[in-house]
Amino acid sequence: MTSTTTPPAQPGDGPGGQPTGRTDLPPLDVLLPVAEHLPPDAREERLAALYAYDPPTRGFHVVRANMVASVDGAAWGPDHRSGSINDDADWRVFRVLRALADVVLVGAGTARAEGYTALDRPRGLRHLHDATLELAIVTRTGRVPEALARDDRPPLVLTGPAGAAAARGDVPADRVLVVGQDAGGTADEPGPAVDLAAGLAALAERGLARVLTEGGPTLLGDLLAADLVDELCVTTTPSVVGQGPGRIVAGAAPSGTTALPPRGARLAHLLHSPEDRPGSPAGTTAARWLLPIG
Ligand SMILES: NC(=O)c1ccc[n+]([C@@H]2O[C@H](COP(=O)([O-])OP(=O)(O)OC[C@H]3O[C@@H](n4cnc5c(N)ncnc54)[C@H](OP(=O)(O)O)[C@@H]3O)[C@@H](O)[C@H]2O)c1
């Protein structure tokens, strides 16, 4: 962020806050031009190596979030979908992340807005991981999006006690994972959110330990609030949307605060798409950020 105010004077600063030869500032690397170029590759072995899951640190699972944003931070475009702000460079990373995961975890809002159906591992990338790619939906109400309810390949549904009956009406009972305290709610008044930590543990028990969450902002906010996200992959596409859309995280900070203190993140890598092509203007960046335990 560029500040128009004068930064606070530091020891060693000259008049007007201008640094006078400070040696304690961090070094900066120029990332472009890059040392390594990844041409289109049907097998995506190198990209897959860059995104190989790290070993778990927060339990038996690893949670990777993958989100796309415009330069000005919008999480969706005019059609209320992320498809109007993403591009082919993002798609390349998106496919590899799906290829590496055991399960894609999404909030019911995203499944509805983006029209999720049963998932297949991306074509041509099954050599990276050939098990079935599961889809798991998080819903407090237990109302499974129509396109997924009664599908031949139903999703797993993570819901609380209040949403269990509705979910079992939409998918077979063995696909419903009831996680959370019984606070006496109903599907219309569902009470507290799903216990996401218990939900992730239940997925890991089924052998689904490599989790890829594709959002949306409400689910990502809740996962971050519970310190359950191991890494955040953020694609920034060269677009400016302006007023209207939310950002990639939604939800209120705990009562009495406007925001929690920022937590640190470590950049694992940053990809940049240098070429202007139809469907993918130059300038897209894809960052892989690792989040230490908060
Ligand atoms: N930029 C991106 O990368 C990206 C990614 C995904 C989505 N999006 C966009 O984001 C928008 C949707 O945003 P959203 O915040 O509504 O998405 P969301 O988080 O997927 O959906 C919210 C709904 O999901 C369920 N849910 C989420 N977190 C929950 C929790 N902790 N416990 C229980 N249920 C939970 C609830 O469903 P019930 O109402 O059924 O209880 C809630 O109403 C769409 O426009 C979509 O296109 C953007």
PDB file of C-alpha atoms and ligand atoms in Angstrom, residues 66-70 74-77 79-83 85 106-114 116 137-145 158-160 187 190 192-196 214-223 247-248 250, ligand 1:
ATOM      1  CA  ASN A  66      -7.034 -21.599  -3.537  1.00  0.00           C
ATOM      2  CA  MET A  67      -8.674 -18.299  -4.379  1.00  0.00           C
ATOM      3  CA  VAL A  68      -8.573 -15.770  -7.197  1.00  0.00           C
ATOM      4  CA  ALA A  69      -8.857 -12.009  -6.845  1.00  0.00           C
ATOM      5  CA  SER A  70      -8.730  -8.958  -9.059  1.00  0.00           C
ATOM      6  CA  ALA A  74     -12.629  -8.455  -5.734  1.00  0.00           C
ATOM      7  CA  ALA A  75     -13.484 -12.124  -5.261  1.00  0.00           C
ATOM      8  CA  TRP A  76     -16.005 -12.204  -8.084  1.00  0.00           C
ATOM      9  CA  GLY A  77     -17.018 -10.202 -11.128  1.00  0.00           C
ATOM     10  CA  ASP A  79     -21.929 -12.198 -12.783  1.00  0.00           C
ATOM     11  CA  HIS A  80     -21.256 -12.965  -9.090  1.00  0.00           C
ATOM     12  CA  ARG A  81     -18.884 -15.748 -10.091  1.00  0.00           C
ATOM     13  CA  SER A  82     -15.141 -16.022  -9.952  1.00  0.00           C
ATOM     14  CA  GLY A  83     -15.174 -17.156 -13.602  1.00  0.00           C
ATOM     15  CA  ILE A  85     -12.140 -12.599 -13.010  1.00  0.00           C
ATOM     16  CA  VAL A 106     -16.466 -25.810  -0.587  1.00  0.00           C
ATOM     17  CA  GLY A 107     -19.158 -23.862   1.194  1.00  0.00           C
ATOM     18  CA  ALA A 108     -22.706 -24.489   0.001  1.00  0.00           C
ATOM     19  CA  GLY A 109     -22.848 -20.868  -1.250  1.00  0.00           C
ATOM     20  CA  THR A 110     -19.980 -21.474  -3.665  1.00  0.00           C
ATOM     21  CA  ALA A 111     -21.405 -24.795  -4.794  1.00  0.00           C
ATOM     22  CA  ARG A 112     -24.652 -22.959  -5.617  1.00  0.00           C
ATOM     23  CA  ALA A 113     -23.105 -19.832  -7.194  1.00  0.00           C
ATOM     24  CA  GLU A 114     -20.540 -21.707  -9.244  1.00  0.00           C
ATOM     25  CA  TYR A 116     -20.586 -27.430  -8.745  1.00  0.00           C
ATOM     26  CA  ILE A 137     -19.813 -29.396   0.969  1.00  0.00           C
ATOM     27  CA  VAL A 138     -20.017 -27.416   4.205  1.00  0.00           C
ATOM     28  CA  THR A 139     -23.532 -26.337   5.109  1.00  0.00           C
ATOM     29  CA  ARG A 140     -25.147 -25.229   8.335  1.00  0.00           C
ATOM     30  CA  THR A 141     -28.668 -25.731   7.020  1.00  0.00           C
ATOM     31  CA  GLY A 142     -27.883 -29.138   5.507  1.00  0.00           C
ATOM     32  CA  ARG A 143     -29.501 -28.049   2.254  1.00  0.00           C
ATOM     33  CA  VAL A 144     -27.400 -29.597  -0.480  1.00  0.00           C
ATOM     34  CA  PRO A 145     -27.327 -27.540  -3.703  1.00  0.00           C
ATOM     35  CA  LEU A 158     -20.303 -31.594   6.546  1.00  0.00           C
ATOM     36  CA  THR A 159     -23.080 -30.224   8.691  1.00  0.00           C
ATOM     37  CA  GLY A 160     -24.115 -29.793  12.305  1.00  0.00           C
ATOM     38  CA  ALA A 187     -32.537 -26.143   9.197  1.00  0.00           C
ATOM     39  CA  PRO A 190     -29.510 -23.691  12.321  1.00  0.00           C
ATOM     40  CA  PRO A 192     -23.773 -22.380  15.543  1.00  0.00           C
ATOM     41  CA  ALA A 193     -21.547 -23.069  12.573  1.00  0.00           C
ATOM     42  CA  VAL A 194     -20.245 -26.509  11.764  1.00  0.00           C
ATOM     43  CA  ASP A 195     -17.212 -27.664  13.771  1.00  0.00           C
ATOM     44  CA  LEU A 196     -14.701 -27.407  10.950  1.00  0.00           C
ATOM     45  CA  GLU A 214     -11.912 -23.508  -3.183  1.00  0.00           C
ATOM     46  CA  GLY A 215     -13.848 -21.174  -0.894  1.00  0.00           C
ATOM     47  CA  GLY A 216     -15.973 -19.308  -0.756  1.00  0.00           C
ATOM     48  CA  PRO A 217     -15.150 -16.276   1.310  1.00  0.00           C
ATOM     49  CA  THR A 218     -17.402 -17.230   4.251  1.00  0.00           C
ATOM     50  CA  LEU A 219     -15.934 -20.710   4.551  1.00  0.00           C
ATOM     51  CA  LEU A 220     -12.372 -19.412   4.138  1.00  0.00           C
ATOM     52  CA  GLY A 221     -13.003 -16.784   6.833  1.00  0.00           C
ATOM     53  CA  ASP A 222     -14.235 -19.463   9.231  1.00  0.00           C
ATOM     54  CA  LEU A 223     -11.306 -21.771   8.454  1.00  0.00           C
ATOM     55  CA  ARG A 247     -13.017  -9.922  -1.038  1.00  0.00           C
ATOM     56  CA  ILE A 248     -11.732 -13.485  -0.705  1.00  0.00           C
ATOM     57  CA  ALA A 250     -15.898 -12.742   4.506  1.00  0.00           C
TER      58      ALA A 250
HETATM   59  N1  LIG B   1     -12.570 -15.603  -5.801  1.00  0.00           N
HETATM   60  C1  LIG B   1     -12.639 -16.867  -5.516  1.00  0.00           C
HETATM   61  O1  LIG B   1     -11.630 -17.590  -5.594  1.00  0.00           O
HETATM   62  C2  LIG B   1     -13.951 -17.468  -5.097  1.00  0.00           C
HETATM   63  C3  LIG B   1     -13.974 -18.774  -4.618  1.00  0.00           C
HETATM   64  C4  LIG B   1     -15.208 -19.313  -4.233  1.00  0.00           C
HETATM   65  C5  LIG B   1     -16.364 -18.533  -4.336  1.00  0.00           C
HETATM   66  N2  LIG B   1     -16.286 -17.271  -4.809  1.00  0.00           N
HETATM   67  C6  LIG B   1     -17.500 -16.447  -4.898  1.00  0.00           C
HETATM   68  O2  LIG B   1     -17.959 -16.189  -3.587  1.00  0.00           O
HETATM   69  C7  LIG B   1     -19.377 -16.015  -3.614  1.00  0.00           C
HETATM   70  C8  LIG B   1     -20.015 -16.874  -2.531  1.00  0.00           C
HETATM   71  O3  LIG B   1     -19.542 -16.412  -1.290  1.00  0.00           O
HETATM   72  P1  LIG B   1     -19.974 -17.097   0.085  1.00  0.00           P
HETATM   73  O4  LIG B   1     -19.182 -16.469   1.163  1.00  0.00           O
HETATM   74  O5  LIG B   1     -21.457 -17.107   0.168  1.00  0.00           O
HETATM   75  O6  LIG B   1     -19.457 -18.590  -0.165  1.00  0.00           O
HETATM   76  P2  LIG B   1     -19.442 -19.888   0.765  1.00  0.00           P
HETATM   77  O7  LIG B   1     -18.582 -19.722   1.942  1.00  0.00           O
HETATM   78  O8  LIG B   1     -19.098 -20.987  -0.169  1.00  0.00           O
HETATM   79  O9  LIG B   1     -20.958 -20.104   1.152  1.00  0.00           O
HETATM   80  C9  LIG B   1     -21.554 -19.679   2.323  1.00  0.00           C
HETATM   81  C10 LIG B   1     -22.505 -20.787   2.716  1.00  0.00           C
HETATM   82  O10 LIG B   1     -21.752 -21.999   2.874  1.00  0.00           O
HETATM   83  C11 LIG B   1     -22.070 -22.621   4.096  1.00  0.00           C
HETATM   84  N3  LIG B   1     -20.970 -22.383   5.011  1.00  0.00           N
HETATM   85  C12 LIG B   1     -19.829 -21.680   4.808  1.00  0.00           C
HETATM   86  N4  LIG B   1     -19.032 -21.741   5.887  1.00  0.00           N
HETATM   87  C13 LIG B   1     -19.672 -22.499   6.783  1.00  0.00           C
HETATM   88  C14 LIG B   1     -19.364 -22.933   8.101  1.00  0.00           C
HETATM   89  N5  LIG B   1     -18.223 -22.590   8.708  1.00  0.00           N
HETATM   90  N6  LIG B   1     -20.265 -23.695   8.749  1.00  0.00           N
HETATM   91  C15 LIG B   1     -21.420 -24.041   8.147  1.00  0.00           C
HETATM   92  N7  LIG B   1     -21.762 -23.675   6.908  1.00  0.00           N
HETATM   93  C16 LIG B   1     -20.907 -22.911   6.234  1.00  0.00           C
HETATM   94  C17 LIG B   1     -23.374 -21.980   4.532  1.00  0.00           C
HETATM   95  O11 LIG B   1     -24.362 -22.689   3.782  1.00  0.00           O
HETATM   96  P3  LIG B   1     -25.880 -22.903   4.247  1.00  0.00           P
HETATM   97  O12 LIG B   1     -26.547 -21.585   3.963  1.00  0.00           O
HETATM   98  O13 LIG B   1     -26.383 -24.005   3.387  1.00  0.00           O
HETATM   99  O14 LIG B   1     -25.876 -23.226   5.694  1.00  0.00           O
HETATM  100  C18 LIG B   1     -23.209 -20.556   4.047  1.00  0.00           C
HETATM  101  O15 LIG B   1     -24.435 -19.880   3.877  1.00  0.00           O
HETATM  102  C19 LIG B   1     -19.827 -16.383  -5.006  1.00  0.00           C
HETATM  103  O16 LIG B   1     -20.008 -15.192  -5.730  1.00  0.00           O
HETATM  104  C20 LIG B   1     -18.642 -17.154  -5.571  1.00  0.00           C
HETATM  105  O17 LIG B   1     -18.579 -17.026  -6.965  1.00  0.00           O
HETATM  106  C21 LIG B   1     -15.106 -16.717  -5.182  1.00  0.00           C
END
